Coordinates of C-alpha atoms and ligand atoms in Angstrom, one line a residue:
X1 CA -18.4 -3.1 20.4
X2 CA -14.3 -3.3 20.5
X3 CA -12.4 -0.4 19.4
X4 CA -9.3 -1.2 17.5
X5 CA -6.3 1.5 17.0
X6 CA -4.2 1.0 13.6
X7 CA -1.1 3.5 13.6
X8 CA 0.4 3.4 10.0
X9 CA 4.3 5.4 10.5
X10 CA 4.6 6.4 6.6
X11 CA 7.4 8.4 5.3
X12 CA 5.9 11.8 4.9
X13 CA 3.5 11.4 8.2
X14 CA 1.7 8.9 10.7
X15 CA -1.3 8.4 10.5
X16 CA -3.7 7.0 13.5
X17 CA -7.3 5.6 13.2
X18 CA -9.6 4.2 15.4
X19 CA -12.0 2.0 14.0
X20 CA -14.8 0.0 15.7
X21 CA -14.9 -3.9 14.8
X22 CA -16.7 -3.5 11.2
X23 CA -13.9 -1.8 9.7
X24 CA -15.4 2.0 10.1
X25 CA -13.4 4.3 11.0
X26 CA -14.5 6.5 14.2
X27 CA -11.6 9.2 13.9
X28 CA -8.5 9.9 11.9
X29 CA -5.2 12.1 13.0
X30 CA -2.2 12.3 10.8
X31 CA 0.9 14.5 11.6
X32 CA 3.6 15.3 9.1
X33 CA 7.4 15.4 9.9
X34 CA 10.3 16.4 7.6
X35 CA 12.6 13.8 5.7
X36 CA 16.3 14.8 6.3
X37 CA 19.1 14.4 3.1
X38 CA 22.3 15.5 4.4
X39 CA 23.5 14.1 0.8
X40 CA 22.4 13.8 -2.3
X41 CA 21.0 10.0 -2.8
X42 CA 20.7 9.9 1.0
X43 CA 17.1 10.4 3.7
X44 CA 17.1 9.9 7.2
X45 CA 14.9 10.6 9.8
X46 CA 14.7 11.1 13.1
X47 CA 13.0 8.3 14.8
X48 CA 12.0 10.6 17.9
X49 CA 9.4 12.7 15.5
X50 CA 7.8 9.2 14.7
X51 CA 7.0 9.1 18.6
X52 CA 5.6 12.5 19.1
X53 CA 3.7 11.6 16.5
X54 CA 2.5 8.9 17.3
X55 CA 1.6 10.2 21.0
X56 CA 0.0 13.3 19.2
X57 CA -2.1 11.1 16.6
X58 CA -3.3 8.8 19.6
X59 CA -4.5 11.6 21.7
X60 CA -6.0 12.9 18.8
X61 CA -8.4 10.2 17.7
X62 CA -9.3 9.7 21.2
X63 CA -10.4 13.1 22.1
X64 CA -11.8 13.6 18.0
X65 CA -13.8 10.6 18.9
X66 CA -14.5 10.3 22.1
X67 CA -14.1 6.4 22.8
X68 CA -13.2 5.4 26.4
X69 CA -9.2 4.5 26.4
X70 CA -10.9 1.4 28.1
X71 CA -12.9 0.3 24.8
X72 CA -9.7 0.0 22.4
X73 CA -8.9 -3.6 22.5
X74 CA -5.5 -3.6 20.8
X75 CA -2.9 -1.7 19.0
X76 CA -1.9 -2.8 15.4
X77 CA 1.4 -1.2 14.0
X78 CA 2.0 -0.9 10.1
X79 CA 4.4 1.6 8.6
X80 CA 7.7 2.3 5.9
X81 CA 10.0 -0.8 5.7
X82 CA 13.5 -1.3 5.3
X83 CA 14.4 1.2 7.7
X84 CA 17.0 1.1 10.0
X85 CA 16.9 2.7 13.5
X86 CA 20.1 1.6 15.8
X87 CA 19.2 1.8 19.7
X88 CA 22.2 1.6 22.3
X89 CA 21.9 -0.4 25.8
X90 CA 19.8 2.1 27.8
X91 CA 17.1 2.0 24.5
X92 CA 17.9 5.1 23.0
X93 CA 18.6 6.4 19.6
X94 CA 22.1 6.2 18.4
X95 CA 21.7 8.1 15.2
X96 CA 18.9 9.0 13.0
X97 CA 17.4 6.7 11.1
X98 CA 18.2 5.5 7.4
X99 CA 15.3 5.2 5.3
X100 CA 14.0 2.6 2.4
X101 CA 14.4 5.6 0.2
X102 CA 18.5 6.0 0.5
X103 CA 20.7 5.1 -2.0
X104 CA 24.0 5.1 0.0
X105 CA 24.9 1.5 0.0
X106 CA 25.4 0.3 -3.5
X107 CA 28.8 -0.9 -2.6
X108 CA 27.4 -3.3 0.7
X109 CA 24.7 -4.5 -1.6
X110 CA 27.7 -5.8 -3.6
X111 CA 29.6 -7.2 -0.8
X112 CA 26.1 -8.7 0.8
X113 CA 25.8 -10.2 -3.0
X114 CA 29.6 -11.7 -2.8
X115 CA 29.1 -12.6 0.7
X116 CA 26.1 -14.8 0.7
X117 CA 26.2 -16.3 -2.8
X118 CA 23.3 -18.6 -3.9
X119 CA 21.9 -18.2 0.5
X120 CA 20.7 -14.1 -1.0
X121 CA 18.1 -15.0 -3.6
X122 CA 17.3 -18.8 -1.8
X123 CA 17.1 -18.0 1.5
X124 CA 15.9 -14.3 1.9
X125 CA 14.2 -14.9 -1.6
X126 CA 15.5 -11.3 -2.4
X127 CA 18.4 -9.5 -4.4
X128 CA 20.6 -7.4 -2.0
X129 CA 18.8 -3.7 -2.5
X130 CA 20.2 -0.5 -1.1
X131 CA 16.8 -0.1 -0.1
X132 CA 16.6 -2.8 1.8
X133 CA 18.4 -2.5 5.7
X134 CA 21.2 -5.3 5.9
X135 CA 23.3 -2.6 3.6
X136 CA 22.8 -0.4 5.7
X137 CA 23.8 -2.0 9.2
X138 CA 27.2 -2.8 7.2
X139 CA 27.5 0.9 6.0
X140 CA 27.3 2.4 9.7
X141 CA 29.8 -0.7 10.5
X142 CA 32.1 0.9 8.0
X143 CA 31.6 4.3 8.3
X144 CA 30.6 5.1 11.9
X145 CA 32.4 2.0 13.9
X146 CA 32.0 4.2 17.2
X147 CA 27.9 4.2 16.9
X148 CA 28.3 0.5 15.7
X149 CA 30.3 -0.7 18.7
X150 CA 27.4 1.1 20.8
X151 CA 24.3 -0.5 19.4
X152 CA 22.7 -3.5 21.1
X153 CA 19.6 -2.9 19.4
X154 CA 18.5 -3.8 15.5
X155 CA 14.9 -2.1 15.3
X156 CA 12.7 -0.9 11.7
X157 CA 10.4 2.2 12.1
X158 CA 6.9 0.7 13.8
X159 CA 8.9 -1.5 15.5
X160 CA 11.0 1.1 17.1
X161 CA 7.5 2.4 18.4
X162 CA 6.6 -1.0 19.3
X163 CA 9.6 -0.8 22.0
X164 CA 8.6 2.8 23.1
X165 CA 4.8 1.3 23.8
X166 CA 5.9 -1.8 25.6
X167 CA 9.6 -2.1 26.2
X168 CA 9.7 -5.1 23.9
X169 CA 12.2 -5.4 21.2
X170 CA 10.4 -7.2 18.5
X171 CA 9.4 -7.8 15.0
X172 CA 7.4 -9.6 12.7
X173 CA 7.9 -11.7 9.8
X174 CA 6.6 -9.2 7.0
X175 CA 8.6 -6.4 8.0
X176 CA 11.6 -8.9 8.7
X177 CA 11.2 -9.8 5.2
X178 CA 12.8 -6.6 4.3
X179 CA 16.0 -6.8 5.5
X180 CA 17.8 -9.6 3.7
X181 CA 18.3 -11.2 7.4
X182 CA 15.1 -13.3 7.3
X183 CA 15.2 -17.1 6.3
X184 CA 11.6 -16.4 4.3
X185 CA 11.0 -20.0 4.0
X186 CA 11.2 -20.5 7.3
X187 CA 9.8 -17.3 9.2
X188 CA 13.0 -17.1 11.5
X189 CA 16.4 -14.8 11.3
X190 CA 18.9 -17.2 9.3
X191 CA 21.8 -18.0 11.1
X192 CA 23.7 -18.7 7.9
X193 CA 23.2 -15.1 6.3
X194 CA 23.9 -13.8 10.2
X195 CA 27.2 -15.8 10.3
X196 CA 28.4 -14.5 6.8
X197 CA 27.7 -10.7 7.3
X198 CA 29.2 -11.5 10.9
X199 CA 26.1 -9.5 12.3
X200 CA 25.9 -10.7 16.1
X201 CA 22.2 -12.6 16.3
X202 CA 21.5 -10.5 19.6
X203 CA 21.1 -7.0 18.1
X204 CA 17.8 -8.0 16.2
X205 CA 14.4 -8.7 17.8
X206 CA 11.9 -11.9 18.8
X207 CA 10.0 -12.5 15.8
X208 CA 6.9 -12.9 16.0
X209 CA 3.8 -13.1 13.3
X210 CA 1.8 -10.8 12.6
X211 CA -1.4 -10.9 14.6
X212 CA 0.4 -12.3 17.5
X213 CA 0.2 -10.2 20.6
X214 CA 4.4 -8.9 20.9
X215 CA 4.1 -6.6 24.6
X216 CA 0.9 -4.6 26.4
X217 CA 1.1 -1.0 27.0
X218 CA 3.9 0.2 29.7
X219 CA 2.3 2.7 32.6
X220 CA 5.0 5.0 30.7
X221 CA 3.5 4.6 27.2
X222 CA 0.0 4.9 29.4
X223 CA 0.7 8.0 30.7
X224 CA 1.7 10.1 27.4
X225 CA -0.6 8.2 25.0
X226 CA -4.1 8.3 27.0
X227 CA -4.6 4.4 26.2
X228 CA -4.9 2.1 29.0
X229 CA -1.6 0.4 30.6
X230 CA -1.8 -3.4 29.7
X231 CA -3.4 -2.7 26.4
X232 CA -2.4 -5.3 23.8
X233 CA 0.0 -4.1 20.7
X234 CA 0.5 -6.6 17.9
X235 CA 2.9 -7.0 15.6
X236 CA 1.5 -5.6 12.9
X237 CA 3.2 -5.4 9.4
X238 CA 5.4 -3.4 6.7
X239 CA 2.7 -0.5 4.8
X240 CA 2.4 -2.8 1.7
X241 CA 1.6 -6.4 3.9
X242 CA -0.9 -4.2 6.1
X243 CA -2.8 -2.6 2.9
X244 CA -2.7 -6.1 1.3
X245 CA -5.1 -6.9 5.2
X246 CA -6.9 -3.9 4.7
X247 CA -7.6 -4.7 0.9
X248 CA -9.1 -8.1 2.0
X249 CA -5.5 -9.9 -0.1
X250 CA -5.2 -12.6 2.2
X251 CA -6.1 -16.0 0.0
X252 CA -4.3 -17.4 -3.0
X253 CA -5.8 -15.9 -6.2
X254 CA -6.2 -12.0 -4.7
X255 CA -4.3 -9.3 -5.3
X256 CA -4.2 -5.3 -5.2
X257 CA -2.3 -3.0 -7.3
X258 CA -1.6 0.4 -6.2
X259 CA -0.9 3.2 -8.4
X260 CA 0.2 5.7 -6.6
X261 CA 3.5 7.3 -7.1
X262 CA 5.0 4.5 -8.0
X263 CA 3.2 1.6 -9.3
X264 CA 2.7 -1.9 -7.2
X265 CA 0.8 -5.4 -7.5
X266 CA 1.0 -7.3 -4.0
X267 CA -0.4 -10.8 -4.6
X268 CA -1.1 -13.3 -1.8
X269 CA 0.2 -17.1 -2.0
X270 CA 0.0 -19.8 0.2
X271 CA 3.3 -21.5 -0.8
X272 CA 6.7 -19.6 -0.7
X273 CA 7.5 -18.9 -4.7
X274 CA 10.8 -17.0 -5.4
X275 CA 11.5 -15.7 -8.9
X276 CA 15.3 -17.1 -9.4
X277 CA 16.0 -13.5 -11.6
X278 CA 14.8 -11.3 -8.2
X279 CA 12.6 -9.3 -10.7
X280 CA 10.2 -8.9 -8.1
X281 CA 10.3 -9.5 -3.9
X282 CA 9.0 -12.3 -2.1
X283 CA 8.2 -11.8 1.5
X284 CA 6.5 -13.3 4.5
X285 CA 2.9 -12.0 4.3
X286 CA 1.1 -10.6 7.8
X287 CA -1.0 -14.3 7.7
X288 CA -0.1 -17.1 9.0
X289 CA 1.9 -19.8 6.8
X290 CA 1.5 -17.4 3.9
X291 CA 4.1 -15.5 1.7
X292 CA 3.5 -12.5 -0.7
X293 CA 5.0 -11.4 -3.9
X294 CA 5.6 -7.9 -5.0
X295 CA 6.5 -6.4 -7.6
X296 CA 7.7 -2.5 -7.7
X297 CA 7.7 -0.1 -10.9
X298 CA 9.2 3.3 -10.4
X299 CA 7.1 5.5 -12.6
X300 CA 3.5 4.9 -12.2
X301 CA 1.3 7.8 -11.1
X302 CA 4.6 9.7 -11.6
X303 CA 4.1 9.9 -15.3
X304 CA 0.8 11.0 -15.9
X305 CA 1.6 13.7 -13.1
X306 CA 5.0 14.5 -14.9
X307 CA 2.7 15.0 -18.5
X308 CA 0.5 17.1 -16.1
X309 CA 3.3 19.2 -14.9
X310 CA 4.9 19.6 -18.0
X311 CA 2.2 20.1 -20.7
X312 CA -1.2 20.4 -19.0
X313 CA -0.7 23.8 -17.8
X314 CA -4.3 24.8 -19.6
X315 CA -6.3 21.6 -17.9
X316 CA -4.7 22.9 -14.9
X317 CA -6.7 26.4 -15.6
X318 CA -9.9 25.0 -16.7
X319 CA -9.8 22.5 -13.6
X320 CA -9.7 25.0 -11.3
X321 CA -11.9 27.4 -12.7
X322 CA -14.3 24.5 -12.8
X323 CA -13.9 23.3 -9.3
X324 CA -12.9 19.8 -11.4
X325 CA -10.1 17.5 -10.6
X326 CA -7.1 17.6 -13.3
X327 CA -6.8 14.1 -13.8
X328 CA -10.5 13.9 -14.2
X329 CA -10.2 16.7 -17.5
X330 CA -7.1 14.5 -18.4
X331 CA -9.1 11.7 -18.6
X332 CA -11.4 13.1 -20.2
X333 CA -9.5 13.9 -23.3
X334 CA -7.9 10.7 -23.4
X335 CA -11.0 9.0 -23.7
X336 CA -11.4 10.3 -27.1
X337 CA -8.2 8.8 -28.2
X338 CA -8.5 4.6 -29.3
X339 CA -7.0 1.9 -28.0
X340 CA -3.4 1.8 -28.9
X341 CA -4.0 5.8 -28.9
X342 CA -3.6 5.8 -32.7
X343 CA -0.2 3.7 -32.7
X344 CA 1.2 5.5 -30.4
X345 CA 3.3 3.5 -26.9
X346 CA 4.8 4.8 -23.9
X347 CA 7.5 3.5 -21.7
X348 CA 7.0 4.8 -18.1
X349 CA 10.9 4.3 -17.0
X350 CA 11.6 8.0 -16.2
X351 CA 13.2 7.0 -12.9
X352 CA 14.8 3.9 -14.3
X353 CA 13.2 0.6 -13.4
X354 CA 12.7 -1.6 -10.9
X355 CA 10.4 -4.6 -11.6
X356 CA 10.8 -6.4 -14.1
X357 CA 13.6 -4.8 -15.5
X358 CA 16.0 -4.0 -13.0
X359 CA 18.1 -0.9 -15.0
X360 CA 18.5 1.8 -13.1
X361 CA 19.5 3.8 -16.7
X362 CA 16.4 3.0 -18.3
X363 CA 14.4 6.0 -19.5
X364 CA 11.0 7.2 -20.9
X365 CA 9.9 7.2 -24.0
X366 CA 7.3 7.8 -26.5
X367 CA 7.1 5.3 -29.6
X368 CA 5.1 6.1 -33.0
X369 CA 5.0 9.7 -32.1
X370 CA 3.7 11.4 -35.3
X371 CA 2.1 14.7 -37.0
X372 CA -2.1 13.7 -36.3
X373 CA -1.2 12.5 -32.5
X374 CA -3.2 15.0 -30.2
X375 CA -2.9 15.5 -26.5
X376 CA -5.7 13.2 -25.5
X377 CA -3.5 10.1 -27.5
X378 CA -0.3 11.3 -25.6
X379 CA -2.2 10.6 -22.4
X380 CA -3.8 7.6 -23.1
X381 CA -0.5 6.3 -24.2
X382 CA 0.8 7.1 -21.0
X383 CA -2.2 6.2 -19.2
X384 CA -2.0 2.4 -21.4
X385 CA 2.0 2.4 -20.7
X386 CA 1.3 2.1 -17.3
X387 CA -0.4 -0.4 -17.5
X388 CA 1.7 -2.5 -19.8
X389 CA 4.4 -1.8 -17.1
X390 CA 1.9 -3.4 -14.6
X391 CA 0.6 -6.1 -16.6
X392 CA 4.5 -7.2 -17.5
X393 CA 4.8 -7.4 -14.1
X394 CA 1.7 -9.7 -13.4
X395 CA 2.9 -12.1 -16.2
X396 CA 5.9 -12.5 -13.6
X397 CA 3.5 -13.3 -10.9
X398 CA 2.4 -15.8 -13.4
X399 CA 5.4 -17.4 -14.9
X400 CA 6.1 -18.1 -11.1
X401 CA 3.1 -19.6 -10.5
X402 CA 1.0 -16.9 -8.7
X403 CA -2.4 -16.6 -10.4
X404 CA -4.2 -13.4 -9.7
X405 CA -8.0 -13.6 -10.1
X406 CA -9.0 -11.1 -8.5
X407 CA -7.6 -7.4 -8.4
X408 CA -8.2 -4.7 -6.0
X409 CA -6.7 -1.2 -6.9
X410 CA -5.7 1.6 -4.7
X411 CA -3.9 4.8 -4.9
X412 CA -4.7 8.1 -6.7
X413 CA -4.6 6.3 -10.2
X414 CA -7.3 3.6 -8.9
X415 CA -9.5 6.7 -8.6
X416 CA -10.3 7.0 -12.3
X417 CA -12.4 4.0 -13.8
X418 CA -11.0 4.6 -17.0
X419 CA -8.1 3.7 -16.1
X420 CA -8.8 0.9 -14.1
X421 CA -10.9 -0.7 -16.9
X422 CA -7.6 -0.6 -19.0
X423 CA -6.0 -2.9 -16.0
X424 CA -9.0 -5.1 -16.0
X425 CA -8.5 -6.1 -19.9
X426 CA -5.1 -6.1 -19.7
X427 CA -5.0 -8.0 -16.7
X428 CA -8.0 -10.5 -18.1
X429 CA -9.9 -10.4 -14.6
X430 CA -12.2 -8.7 -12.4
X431 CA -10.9 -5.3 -10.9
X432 CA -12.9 -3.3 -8.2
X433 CA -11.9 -1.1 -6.1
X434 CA -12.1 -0.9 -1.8
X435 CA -14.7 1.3 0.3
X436 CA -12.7 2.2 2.7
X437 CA -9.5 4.6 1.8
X438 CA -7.4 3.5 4.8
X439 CA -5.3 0.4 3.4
X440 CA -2.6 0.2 6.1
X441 CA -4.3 1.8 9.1
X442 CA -7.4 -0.8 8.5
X443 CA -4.6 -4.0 7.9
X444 CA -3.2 -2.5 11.3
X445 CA -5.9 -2.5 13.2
X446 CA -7.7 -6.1 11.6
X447 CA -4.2 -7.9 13.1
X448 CA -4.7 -6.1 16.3
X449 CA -7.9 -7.5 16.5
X450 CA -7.0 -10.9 15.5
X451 CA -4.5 -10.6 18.8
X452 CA -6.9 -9.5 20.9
X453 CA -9.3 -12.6 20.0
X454 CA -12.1 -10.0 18.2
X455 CA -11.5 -11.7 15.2
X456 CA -10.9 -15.8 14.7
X457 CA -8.3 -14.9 12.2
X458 CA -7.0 -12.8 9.6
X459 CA -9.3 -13.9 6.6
X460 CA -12.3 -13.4 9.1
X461 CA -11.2 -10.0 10.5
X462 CA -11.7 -9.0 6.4
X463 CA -14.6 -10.5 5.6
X464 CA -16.1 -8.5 8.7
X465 CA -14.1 -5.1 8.0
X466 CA -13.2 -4.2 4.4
X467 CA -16.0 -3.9 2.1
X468 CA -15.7 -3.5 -2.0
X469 CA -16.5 -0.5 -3.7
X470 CA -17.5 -0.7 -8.0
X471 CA -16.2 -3.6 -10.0
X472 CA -15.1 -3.4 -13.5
X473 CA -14.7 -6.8 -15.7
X474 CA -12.1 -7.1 -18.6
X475 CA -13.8 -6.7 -21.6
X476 CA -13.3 -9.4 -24.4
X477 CA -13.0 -7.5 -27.5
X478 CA -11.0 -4.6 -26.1
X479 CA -8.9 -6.9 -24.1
X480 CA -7.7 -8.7 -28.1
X481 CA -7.7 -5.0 -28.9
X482 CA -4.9 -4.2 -26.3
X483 CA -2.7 -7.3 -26.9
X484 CA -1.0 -6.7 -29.7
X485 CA 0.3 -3.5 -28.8
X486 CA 1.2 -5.0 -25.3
X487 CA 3.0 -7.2 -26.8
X488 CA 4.7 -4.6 -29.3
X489 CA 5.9 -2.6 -26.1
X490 CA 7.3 -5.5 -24.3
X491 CA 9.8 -5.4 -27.2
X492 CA 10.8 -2.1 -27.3
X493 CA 13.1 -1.7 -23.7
X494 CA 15.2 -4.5 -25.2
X495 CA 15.8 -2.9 -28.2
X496 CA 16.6 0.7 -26.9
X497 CA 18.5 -0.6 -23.7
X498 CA 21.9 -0.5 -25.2
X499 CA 21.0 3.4 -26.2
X500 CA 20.1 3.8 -22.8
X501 CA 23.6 2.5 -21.2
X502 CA 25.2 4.8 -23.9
X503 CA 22.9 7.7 -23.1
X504 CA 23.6 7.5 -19.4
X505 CA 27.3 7.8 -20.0
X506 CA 27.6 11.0 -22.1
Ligands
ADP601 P1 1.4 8.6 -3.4 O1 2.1 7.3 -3.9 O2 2.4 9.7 -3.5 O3 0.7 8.5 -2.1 P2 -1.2 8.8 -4.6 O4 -1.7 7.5 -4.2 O5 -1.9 10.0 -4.0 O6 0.4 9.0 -4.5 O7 -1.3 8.9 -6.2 C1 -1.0 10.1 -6.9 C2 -1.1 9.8 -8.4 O8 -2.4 9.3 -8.7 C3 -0.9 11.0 -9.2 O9 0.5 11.2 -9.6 C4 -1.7 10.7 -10.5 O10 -1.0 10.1 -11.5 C5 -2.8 9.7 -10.0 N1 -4.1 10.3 -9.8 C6 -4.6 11.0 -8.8 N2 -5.9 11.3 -9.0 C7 -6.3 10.8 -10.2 C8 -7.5 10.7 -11.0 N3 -8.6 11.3 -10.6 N4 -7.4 10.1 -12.2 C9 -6.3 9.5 -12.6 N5 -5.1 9.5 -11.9 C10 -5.1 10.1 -10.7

């Protein structure tokens, strides 16, 4: 049976996995490295911990499970987007690496906007974000024009470690979609968007797709990882487009929504749809001929772990002194609370928002708050405000004309069924939840063996390897139950957003 290696380079660690060619993994290694903010708002890091790494996390799984380096078929890549690592014309790096995550670059992501006009939104179907990495090639342009004049070489994180496994400088259209360089339509760098930032053409990789083979393993790359030289490494895709493979979201109608941190839905279409307002992303997805749309909210996991924090100090106790999860006591008591959590709503924008609002001064709040309101309503409101926030987002999806069907959830939120059975009659369909816990490594890996000819193709490499867990359908008379106070909260940023521009000015 083929090994497969997917190597997921996330922001707080990389993670490696070897899986055989059902989808179960053999061994996992993940290594941590340390995020760097030499100012406030900014976070670099240095691309040279993402090697060891990477070399670390290979050796790892090989020894942990003891497959012959002559059994793994292919390497599949997945990791943080947006990222921008600058190499000179010897390959190596010419300053650390600016993350997704920085904020520096308002003021390019202004110019970009003058720059390209109606070409932003229509041709790399995205607003200019500071997030996203053409601000940032124009910020070292302006601010370090001696590193600028040096680099030859236009690289995002996995790809970076694409070039030190095979000496190829390459992408792939998912990732690429992340940039605000990519004609998304078209699956190719846009000359037009090139010409008008006056980026020179020759400083960014070969596209490629994603389950295309991009380079084999160098004797170099042999030598420190343990792998065979001549091993195939595929393209691979950005962490969201390689959990949307690893969730099995790769035909029109699926869709997963992670809530994690922050709170996502990644849907799957096969025609390119772009939302004219840029309230959520459209990007190249990781199969063939097919597109994704995304939407991102700031504050998902992040506010029922804020309530935690702040007021849950005795669950905190009682969880531990039980051997219990928080969340799960949490729960618990909000289950006791109805739905609508006795008139009570919650707006999860405590970091601002992002989709579908787009105000970075938006803020939290809670709505009906009164005298008989318990704990157990305060975090069912926040648990239902979440989901509002997510389901506002999926009407988005569907005003565009991406239906969602079918809903896979992920992250530490998708871990509680109560919760996910207030997405499911929110979201009127199905929502279940995925076996196997290793979204991006498993997407990684599924490409890589669609390169090395394991798998026919994407959709086939899922069916094989990721495997549903527990599905929960909407239920009729609670879904009517939740709609009127969905509809109630959809109101309510409108009418406080002027107090929230006044608030942020004080
Ligand atoms: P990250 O985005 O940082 O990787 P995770 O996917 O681990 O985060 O999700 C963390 C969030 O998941 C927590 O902030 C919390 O809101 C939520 N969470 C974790 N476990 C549970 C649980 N058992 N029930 C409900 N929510 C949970």
């Amino acid at each position: 049976m083929a090994r497969l290696l997917g190597i997921d380079i996330g922001t707080s660690g990389t993670k490696t996995v070897l899986f055989n060619e059902a989808g179960v993994p053999l061994a996992s290694h993940t290594i941590e490295y340390p995020l760097c903010q030499p100012q406030n708002g900014w976070a670099e890091q240095d691309p040279h911990d993402w090697w060891m790494a990477v070399l670390q996390t290979i050796q790892a799984v090989l020894t942990k499970s003891g497959v012959k380096p002559e059994e793994v078929k292919a390497v599949g890549l997945s990791g943080q987007m947006h990222g921008l690592v600058m190499l000179d014309a010897q390959g190596h790096v010419l300053r650390s690496a600016i993350l997704w995550c920085d904020g520096r670059t308002q003021k390019q992501c202004d110019e970009i906007t003058g720059l390209l006009g109606d070409a932003l939104i229509s041709v790399t179907a995205n607003p200019a974000l500071p997030g996203f990495t053409a601000g940032k090639i124009l910020w070292v342009r302006e601010h370090e024009p001696q590193i600028y004049e040096k680099c030859r070489h236009i690289l995002l994180p996995k790809d970076y470690i694409r070039y030190k496994l095979t000496g190829e400088f390459a992408t792939e259209v998912s990732d690429a979609s992340g940039m605000n360089l990519l004609d998304v339509t078209n699956r190719r760098w846009s000359g037009e968007v090139l010409s008008k930032l006056d980026i020179d053409p020759g400083l960014l990789g070969k596209m490629y797709e994603s389950c295309q083979v991009t380079g084999v393993l160098t004797p170099a790359a042999s030598e420190a990882t343990g792998l065979l030289p001549g091993t195939p490494v595929v393209g691979g895709a950005g962490d969201n487009a390689a959990a949307a493979i690893g969730t099995g979201v790769v035909e029109t109608g699926k869709a997963f929504t992670t809530l994690g941190t922050s709170g996502v839905i990644f849907a799957h279409s096969d025609r390119v749809t772009i939302d004219p307002k840029g309230r959520v992303h459209t990007f190249c997805s990781a199969v063939p001929g097919a597109w994704t749309v995304m939407s991102c909210t700031l504050a998902a996991g992040l506010s029922l772990q804020w309530f935690r924090s702040q007021f849950c100090g005795a669950e905190e106790g009682l969880a531990a002194a039980q051997g219990r999860d928080v969340y799960d006591l949490m729960t618990d008591v909000a289950q006791k609370s109805p739905i609508g959590a006795n008139r009570l709503l919650y707006l999860p924008y405590l970091m601002g928002e992002r989709s579908p609002l787009l105000d970075s001064d938006a803020r939290g709040a809670f709505v009906g708050l009164s005298n008989i309101h318990t704990k157990g309503d305060m975090i069912r409101a926040v648990m239902e405000g979440v989901a509002y926030s997510q389901r506002q987002c999926l009407d988005v999806f569907r005003e565009m004309g991406v239906d969602v069907a079918d809903m896979a959830v992920c992250g530490g939120g998708g871990r509680s069924p109560f919760w996910r059975q207030i997405l499911a009659d929110l979201y009127g369909c199905p929502v279940k939840t995925i076996a196997s816990e290793q979204g991006p490594a498993l997407g990684a890996a599924i490409l890589a063996g669609v390169g090395a000819g394991v798998y026919e193709t994407v959709a086939q490499g899922c069916q094989v390897a990721v495997q549903a867990g527990p599905t929960q359908r909407p239920d009729p008379e609670d879904a009517a139950a939740y709609e009127p106070y969905y509809q109630l909260y959809r109101t309510v940023y409108p009418a406080l957003k002027d107090i929230y521009h006044t608030l942020a000015g004080l």
